[in-house]
Coordinates of C-alpha atoms in Angstrom, one line a residue:
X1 CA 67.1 102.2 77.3
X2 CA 67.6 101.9 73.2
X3 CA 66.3 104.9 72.8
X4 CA 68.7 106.4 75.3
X5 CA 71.3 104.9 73.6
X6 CA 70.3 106.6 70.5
X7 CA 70.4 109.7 71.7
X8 CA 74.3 109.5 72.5
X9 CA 76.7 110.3 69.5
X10 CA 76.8 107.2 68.0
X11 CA 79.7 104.5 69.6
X12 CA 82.9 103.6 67.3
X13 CA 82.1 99.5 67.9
X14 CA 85.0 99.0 65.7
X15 CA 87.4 99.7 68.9
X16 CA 86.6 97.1 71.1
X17 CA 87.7 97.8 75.3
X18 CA 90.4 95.2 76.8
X19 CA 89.6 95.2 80.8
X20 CA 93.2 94.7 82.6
X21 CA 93.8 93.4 86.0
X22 CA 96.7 92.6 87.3
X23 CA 96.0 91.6 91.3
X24 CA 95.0 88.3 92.0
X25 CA 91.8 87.1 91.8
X26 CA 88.2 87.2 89.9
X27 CA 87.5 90.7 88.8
X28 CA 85.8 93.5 91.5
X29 CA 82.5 94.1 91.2
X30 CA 82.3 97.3 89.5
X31 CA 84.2 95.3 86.3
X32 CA 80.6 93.5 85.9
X33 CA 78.8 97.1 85.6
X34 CA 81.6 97.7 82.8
X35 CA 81.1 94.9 81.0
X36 CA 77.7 95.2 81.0
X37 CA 77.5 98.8 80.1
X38 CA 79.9 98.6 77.0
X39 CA 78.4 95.5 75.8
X40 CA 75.5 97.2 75.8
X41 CA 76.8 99.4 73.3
X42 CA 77.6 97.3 71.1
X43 CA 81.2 97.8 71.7
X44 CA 83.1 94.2 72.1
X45 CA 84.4 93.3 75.5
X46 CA 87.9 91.2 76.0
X47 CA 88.9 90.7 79.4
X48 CA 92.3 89.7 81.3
X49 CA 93.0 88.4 84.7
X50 CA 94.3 85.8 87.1
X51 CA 91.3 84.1 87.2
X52 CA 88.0 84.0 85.2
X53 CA 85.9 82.7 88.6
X54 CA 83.3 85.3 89.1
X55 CA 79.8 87.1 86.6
X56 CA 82.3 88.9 84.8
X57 CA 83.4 85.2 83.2
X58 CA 79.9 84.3 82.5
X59 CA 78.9 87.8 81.4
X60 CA 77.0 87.6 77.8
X61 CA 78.8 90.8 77.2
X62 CA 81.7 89.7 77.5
X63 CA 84.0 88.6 74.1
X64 CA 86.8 86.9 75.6
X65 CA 88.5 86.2 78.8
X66 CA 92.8 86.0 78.9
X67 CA 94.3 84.2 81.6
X68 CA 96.7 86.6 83.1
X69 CA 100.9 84.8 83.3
X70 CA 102.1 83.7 86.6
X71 CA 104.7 86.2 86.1
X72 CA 102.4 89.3 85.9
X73 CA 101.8 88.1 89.8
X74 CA 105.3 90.3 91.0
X75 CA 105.2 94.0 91.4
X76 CA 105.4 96.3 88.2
X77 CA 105.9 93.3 86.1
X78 CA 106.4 95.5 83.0
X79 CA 107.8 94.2 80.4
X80 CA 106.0 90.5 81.3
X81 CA 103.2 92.9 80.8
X82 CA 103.9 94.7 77.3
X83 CA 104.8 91.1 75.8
X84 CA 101.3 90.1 76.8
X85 CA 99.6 93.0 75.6
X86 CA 101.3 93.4 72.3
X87 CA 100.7 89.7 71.8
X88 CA 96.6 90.2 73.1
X89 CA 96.4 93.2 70.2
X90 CA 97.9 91.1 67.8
X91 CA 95.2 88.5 68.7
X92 CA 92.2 91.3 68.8
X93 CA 93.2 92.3 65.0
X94 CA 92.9 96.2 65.5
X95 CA 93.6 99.4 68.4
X96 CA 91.7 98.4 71.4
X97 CA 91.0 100.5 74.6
X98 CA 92.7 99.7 77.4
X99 CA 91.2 100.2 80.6
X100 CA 92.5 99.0 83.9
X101 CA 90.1 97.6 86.6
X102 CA 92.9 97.9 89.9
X103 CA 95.7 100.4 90.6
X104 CA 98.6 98.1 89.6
X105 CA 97.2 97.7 86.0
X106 CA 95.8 101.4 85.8
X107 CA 100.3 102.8 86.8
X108 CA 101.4 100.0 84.7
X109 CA 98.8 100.6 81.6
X110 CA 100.2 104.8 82.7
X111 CA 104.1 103.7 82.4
X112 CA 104.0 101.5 79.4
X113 CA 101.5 104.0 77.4
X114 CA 104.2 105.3 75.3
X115 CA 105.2 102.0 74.0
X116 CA 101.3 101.1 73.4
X117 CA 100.4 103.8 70.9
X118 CA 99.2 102.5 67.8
X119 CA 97.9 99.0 69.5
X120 CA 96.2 100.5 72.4
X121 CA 94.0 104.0 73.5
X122 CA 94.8 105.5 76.7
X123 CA 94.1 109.0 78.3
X124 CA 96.9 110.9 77.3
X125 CA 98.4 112.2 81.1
X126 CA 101.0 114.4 82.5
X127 CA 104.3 111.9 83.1
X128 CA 104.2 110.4 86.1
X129 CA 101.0 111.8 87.3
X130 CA 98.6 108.6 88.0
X131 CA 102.1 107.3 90.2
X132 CA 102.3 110.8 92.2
X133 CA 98.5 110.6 92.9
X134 CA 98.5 106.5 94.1
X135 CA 101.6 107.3 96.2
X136 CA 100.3 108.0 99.2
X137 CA 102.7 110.3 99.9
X138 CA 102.7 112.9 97.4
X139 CA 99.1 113.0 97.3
X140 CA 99.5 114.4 101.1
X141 CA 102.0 116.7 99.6
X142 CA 99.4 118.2 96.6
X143 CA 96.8 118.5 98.6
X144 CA 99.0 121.0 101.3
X145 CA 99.9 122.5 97.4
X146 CA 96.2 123.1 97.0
X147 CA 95.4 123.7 99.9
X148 CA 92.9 120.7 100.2
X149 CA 91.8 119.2 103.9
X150 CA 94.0 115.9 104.3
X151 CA 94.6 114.4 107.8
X152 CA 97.8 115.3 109.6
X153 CA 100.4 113.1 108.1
X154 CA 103.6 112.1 109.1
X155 CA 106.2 110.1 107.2
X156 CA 109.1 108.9 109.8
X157 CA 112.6 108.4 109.4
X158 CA 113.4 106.1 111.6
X159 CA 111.7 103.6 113.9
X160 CA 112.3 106.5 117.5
X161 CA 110.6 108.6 115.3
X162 CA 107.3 106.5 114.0
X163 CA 107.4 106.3 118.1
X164 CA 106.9 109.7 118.7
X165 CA 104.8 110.4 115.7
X166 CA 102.6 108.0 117.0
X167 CA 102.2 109.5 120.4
X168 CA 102.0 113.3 118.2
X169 CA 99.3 112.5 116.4
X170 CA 96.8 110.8 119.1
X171 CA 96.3 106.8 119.4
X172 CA 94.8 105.1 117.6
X173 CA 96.3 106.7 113.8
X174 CA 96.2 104.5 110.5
X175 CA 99.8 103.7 109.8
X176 CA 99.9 103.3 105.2
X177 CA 102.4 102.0 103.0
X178 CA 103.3 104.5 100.8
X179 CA 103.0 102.9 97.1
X180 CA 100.9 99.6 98.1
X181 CA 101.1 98.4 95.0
X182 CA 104.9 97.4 95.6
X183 CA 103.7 95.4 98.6
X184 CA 105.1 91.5 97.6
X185 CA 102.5 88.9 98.6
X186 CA 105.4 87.5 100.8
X187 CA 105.7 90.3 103.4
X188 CA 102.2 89.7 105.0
X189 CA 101.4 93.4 104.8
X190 CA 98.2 94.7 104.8
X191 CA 98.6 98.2 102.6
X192 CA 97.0 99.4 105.4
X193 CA 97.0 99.1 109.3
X194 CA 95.4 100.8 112.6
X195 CA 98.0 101.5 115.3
X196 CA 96.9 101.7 118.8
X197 CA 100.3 102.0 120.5
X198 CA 104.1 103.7 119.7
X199 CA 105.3 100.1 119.7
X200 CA 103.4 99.2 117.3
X201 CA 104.4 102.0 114.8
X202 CA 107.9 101.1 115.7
X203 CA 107.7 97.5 115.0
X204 CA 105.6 98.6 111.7
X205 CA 108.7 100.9 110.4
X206 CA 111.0 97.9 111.2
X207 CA 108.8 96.3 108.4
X208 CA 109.5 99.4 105.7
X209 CA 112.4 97.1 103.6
X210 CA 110.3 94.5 103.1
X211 CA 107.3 96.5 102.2
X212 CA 109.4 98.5 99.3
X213 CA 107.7 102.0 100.0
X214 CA 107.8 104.7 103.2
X215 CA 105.4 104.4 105.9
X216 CA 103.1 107.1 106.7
X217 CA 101.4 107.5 110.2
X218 CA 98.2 109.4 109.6
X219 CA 95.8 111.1 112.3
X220 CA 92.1 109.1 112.6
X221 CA 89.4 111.0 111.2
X222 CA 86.5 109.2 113.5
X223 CA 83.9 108.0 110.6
X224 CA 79.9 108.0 111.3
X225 CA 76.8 108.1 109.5
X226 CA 76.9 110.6 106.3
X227 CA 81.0 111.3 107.2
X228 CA 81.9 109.5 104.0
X229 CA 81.8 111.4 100.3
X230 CA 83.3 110.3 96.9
X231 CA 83.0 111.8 94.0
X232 CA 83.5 109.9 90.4
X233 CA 84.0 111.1 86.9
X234 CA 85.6 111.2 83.3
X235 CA 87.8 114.2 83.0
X236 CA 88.7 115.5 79.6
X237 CA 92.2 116.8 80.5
X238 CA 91.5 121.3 80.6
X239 CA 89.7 120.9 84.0
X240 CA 85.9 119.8 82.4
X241 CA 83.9 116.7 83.7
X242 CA 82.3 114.9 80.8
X243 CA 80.2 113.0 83.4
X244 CA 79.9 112.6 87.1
X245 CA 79.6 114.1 90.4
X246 CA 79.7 113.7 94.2
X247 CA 77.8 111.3 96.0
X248 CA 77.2 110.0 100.1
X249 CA 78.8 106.2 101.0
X250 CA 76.5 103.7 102.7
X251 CA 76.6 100.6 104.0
X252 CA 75.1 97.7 101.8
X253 CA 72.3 95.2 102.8
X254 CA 73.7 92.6 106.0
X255 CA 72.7 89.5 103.5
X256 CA 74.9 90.4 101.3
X257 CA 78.4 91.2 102.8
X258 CA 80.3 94.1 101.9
X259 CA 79.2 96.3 99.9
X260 CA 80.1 99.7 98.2
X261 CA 76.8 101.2 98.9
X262 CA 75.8 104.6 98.2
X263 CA 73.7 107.4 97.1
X264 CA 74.2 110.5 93.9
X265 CA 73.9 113.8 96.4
X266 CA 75.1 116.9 95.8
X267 CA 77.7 118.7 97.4
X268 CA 79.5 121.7 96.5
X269 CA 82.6 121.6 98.5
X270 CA 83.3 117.8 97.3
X271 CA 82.3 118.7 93.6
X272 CA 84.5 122.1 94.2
X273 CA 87.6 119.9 95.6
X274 CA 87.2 117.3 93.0
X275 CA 87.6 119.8 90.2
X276 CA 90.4 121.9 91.7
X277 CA 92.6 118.8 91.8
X278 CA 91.5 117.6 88.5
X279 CA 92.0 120.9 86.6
X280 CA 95.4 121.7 88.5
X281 CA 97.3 118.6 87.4
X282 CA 95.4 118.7 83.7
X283 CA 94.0 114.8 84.4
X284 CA 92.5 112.8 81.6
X285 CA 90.0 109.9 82.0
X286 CA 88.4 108.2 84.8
X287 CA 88.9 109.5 88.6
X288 CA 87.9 108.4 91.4
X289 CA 88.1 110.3 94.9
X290 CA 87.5 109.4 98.6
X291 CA 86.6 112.1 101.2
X292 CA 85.7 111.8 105.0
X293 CA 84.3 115.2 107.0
X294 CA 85.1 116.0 110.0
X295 CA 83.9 117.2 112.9
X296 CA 84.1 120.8 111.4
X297 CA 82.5 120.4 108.5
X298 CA 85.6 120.1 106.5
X299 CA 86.4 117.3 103.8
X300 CA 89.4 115.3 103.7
X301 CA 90.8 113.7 100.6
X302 CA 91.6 110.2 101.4
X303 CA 92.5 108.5 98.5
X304 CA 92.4 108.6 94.6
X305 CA 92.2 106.1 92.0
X306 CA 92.0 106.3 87.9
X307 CA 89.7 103.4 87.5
X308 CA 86.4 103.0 87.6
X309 CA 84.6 102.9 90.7
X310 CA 82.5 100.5 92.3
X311 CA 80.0 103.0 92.2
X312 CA 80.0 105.3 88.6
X313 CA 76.9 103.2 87.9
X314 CA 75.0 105.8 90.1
X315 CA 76.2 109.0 87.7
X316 CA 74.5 106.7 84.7
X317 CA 72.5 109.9 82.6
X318 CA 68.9 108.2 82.5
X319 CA 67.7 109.8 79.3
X320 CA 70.7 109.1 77.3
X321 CA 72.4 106.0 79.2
X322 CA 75.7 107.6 79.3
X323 CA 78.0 106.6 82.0
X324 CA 81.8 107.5 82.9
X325 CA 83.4 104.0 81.0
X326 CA 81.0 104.9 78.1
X327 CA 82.1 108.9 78.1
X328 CA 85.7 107.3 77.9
X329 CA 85.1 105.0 75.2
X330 CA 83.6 108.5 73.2
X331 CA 86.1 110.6 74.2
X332 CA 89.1 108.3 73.4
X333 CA 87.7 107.2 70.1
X334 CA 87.6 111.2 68.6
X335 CA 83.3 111.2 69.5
X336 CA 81.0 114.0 71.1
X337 CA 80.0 113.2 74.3
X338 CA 76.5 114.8 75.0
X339 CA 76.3 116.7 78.5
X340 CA 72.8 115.0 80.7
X341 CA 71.3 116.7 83.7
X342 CA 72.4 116.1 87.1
X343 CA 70.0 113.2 88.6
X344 CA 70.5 113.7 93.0
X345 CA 68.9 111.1 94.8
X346 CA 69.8 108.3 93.0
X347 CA 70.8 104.8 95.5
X348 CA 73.3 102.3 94.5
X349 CA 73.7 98.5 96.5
X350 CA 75.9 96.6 94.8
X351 CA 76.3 93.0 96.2
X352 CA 79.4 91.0 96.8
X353 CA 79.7 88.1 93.9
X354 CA 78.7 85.6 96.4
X355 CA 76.3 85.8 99.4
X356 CA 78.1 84.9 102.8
X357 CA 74.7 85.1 104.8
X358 CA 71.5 84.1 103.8
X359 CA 69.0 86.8 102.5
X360 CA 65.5 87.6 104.0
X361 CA 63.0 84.9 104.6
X362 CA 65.6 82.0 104.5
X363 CA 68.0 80.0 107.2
X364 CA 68.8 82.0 110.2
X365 CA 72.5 83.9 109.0
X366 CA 75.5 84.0 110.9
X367 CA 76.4 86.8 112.9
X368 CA 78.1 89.5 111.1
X369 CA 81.7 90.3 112.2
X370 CA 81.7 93.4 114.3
X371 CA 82.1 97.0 112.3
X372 CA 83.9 100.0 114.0
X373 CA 82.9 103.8 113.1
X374 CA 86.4 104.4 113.1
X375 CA 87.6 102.4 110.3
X376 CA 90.6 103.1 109.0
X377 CA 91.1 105.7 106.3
X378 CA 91.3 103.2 102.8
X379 CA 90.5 100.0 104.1
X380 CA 87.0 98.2 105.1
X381 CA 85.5 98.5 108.4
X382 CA 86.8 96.0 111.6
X383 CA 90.9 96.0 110.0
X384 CA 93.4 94.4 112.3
X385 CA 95.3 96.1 114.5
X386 CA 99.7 96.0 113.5
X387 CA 100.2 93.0 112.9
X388 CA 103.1 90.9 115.4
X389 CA 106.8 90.6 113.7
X390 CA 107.6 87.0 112.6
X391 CA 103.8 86.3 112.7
X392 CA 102.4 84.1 110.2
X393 CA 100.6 86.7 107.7

C-alpha cells in the first residue's frame, strides 16, 4: 500500500479534513473507512459529533474529537453551527476541509459555505442544489426533467386526497417526508413509513405540521435478490467522475447485524444515469445514489446523498490507493488526481460497530428479526407500518 500511495500526486498534509456530524449519536460506519483512509495519507483527522462512543473515537488516525453543542441537536441549527466552526478553525490554526458525514451537516456545511471561505474547503455547487436533490420532492421532479425511472409519486394536498392517492397507487406504498432532515426528534416520525391502508395515509398527512415538510406517497417497487444498485463517486463539477462507479447491494453476514453489504459490478444503465444527473446539474464532490429495478429491467433512482457512502471503500484503486474522500482531498486542495482502472468484482461487508449476535463457533445467537423483500424505498428492511396518532413514538 506505500507504494500505492506513492504513485498518487502527492497529498497537501498541510490541510488537515474536519469530519462533521450533526445527528445524534457515534459516527456511521463508513466515517471509520474515512478516517482511516486519510490518516493514511498523512493528512490530519479532526472529528465533530454528539458523541465520541464508537472506532472512530479510538481511531489512531484520528487528531481530535469535538463534542458537538446541545444546540446543534435542533433542525438547521445554523448559526449555532458557524460559531462552532469558526471557533474549531481558529483552534486547527489553518483552512481545513470540511466534509460532512450525514445529510443535515452535508445542506448545512452547503448553506453556510459562503460564509466559510477562507477557514474551510468545500465543493464549490450550484445554490441550492444539494437541498433540491435531499428534498425528496424535487428530486422526483428532476428525474421526470431527465427523464430518469422514479416510482410513481404523489404529493397530496389534503388528508381526502393522501386517501385516494393511496388507493391510486396500489397498497402497500412508502409514504416519505419530504425534507427529513426538518423532522424534530419530538414528533415521533420515522422519515420514512410503509402504508398498508388509506387510513393510514390519512392519519399520516394529519401528521404533515408537525413533521415541517410535504408528504409524499410513493408506489412499492417489490425488492429481491440483485434488485438493488448504487453507484458512488467524486464528481469534478463539468460532468467527469474522478473516481467511482456502480456497484450490486447485499445483505451483510447474520452475526453481525446490519450491514451495508455489497459488491463493485458494472452496469451501464446505472453508470449512464449516474452521470446524466451529475453532469446536468454541474455537481461537485462526493455523490451518492440509490437505485432499485424493476420488474422490467428498468432502474429507479431512490435517493441521493453528497456524503460518503458506507460503501466508497469498494471503488478504492488497488495500484494507487485512491478512493473517493482521498480524490476530494486532491481535488479541493488544487492537486492532480490520477485516473486507475476499473476493478469489477470487488465484495465489501462492513460490520455494525457492535455485534448484536454472536459470530460462528460461539453461543447459540438470537433469532434475527424477520426481513421483508419489500422494504421500503430508503429505509432498512422489516420498518413499521404508520405509526398510531397520539402513540408513544
Amino acid at each position: 500500500m506505500a507504494e500505492g500511495l506513492r504513485a498518487v500526486s502527492s497529498f497537501d498534509t498541510e490541510v488537515p479534513v474536519l469530519l462533521l456530524r450533526l445527528d445524534p449519536g457515534p459516527f456511521p460506519r463508513s466515517a471509520l473507512g474515512v478516517v482511516r483512509s486519510l490518516g493514511r495519507a498523512g493528512i490530519e483527522v479532526h472529528a465533530v459529533a454528539a458523541s465520541a462512543r464508537g472506532p472512530v473515537g479510538r481511531s489512531r488516525y484520528l487528531h481530535r474529537m469535538y463534542a458537538r453543542p446541545n444546540e446543534l441537536a435542533a433542525p438547521m441549527a445554523l448559526a449555532a453551527l458557524l460559531d462552532l466552526l469558526r471557533d474549531l478553525s481558529e483552534g486547527i490554526g489553518r483552512p481545513a476541509v470540511l466534509l460532512p458525514v450525514d445529510d443535515r451537516g452535508a445542506l448545512a456545511a452547503a448553506r453556510l459555505a459562503g460564509r466559510l471561505l477562507g477557514r474551510y474547503l468545500l465543493p464549490a455547487q450550484p445554490a441550492g442544489l444539494p437541498e433540491r436533490l435531499a428534498d425528496r420532492a424535487q428530486l422526483a421532479l428532476l428525474c421526470r426533467e431527465l427523464g430518469l425511472p422514479h416510482p410513481a409519486t404523489i404529493v397530496p394536498a389534503g388528508a381526502r386526497q393522501a386517501a385516494d392517492a393511496a388507493a391510486e397507487l396500489g397498497l402497500p406504498l412508502v409514504a416519505k417526508w419530504s425534507r427529513p432532515w426538518l423532522l424534530p426528534a419530538s414528533a415521533g416520525l420515522p422519515g420514512t413509513t410503509l402504508v398498508h391502508t388509506p387510513d393510514d395515509a390519512r392519519r399520516l398527512y394529519e401528521q404533515t405540521e408537525r413533521a415541517g415538510s410535504a408528504l409524499l406517497l410513493q408506489r412499492l417497487l417489490p425488492g429481491g435478490r440483485g434488485t438493488d444498485w448504487f453507484f458512488h463517486g467524486c464528481f469534478t463539477g463539468d460532468g467527469g467522475c474522478l473516481i467511482g462507479g456502480p456497484g450490486r447491494a447485499g445483505r451483510g453476514r447474520p452475526w453481525a447485524g446490519p450491514a451495508a453489504a455489497g459488491r463493485r459490478l458494472p452496469n451501464p444503465q446505472v453508470e449512464r444515469a449516474a452521470l446524466r444527473l451529475a453532469g446536468h446539474l454541474g455537481y461537485r464532490g462526493l455523490l451518492d445514489l440509490d437505485f432499485r429495478r424493476d420488474a422490467h429491467g428498468r432502474y429507479h433512482l431512490l435517493g441521493v446523498s453528497g456524503r460518503p457512502g458506507d460503501r466508497f471503500r469498494l471503488f478504492t484503486d488497488s495500484s494507487s490507493g485512491l478512493d473517493a474522500v482521498r480524490a476530494l482531498h486532491l481535488d479541493l486542495t488544487g492537486r492532480t488526481v490520477p485516473r486507475g482502472p476499473a476493478a469489477p468484482g470487488r465484495r465489501f461487508r462492513p460490520g455494525t460497530y457492535r455485534r448484536r449476535t454472536a459470530p460462528p463457533g460461539g453461543a447459540p445467537p438470537p433469532p434475527l428479526p424477520t426481513r421483508s423483500s419489500a422494504a421500503p424505498h430508503g429505509m432498512p428492511r422489516g420498518v413499521p407500518p404508520a405509526p398510531t396518532p397520539g402513540a408513544t413514538p
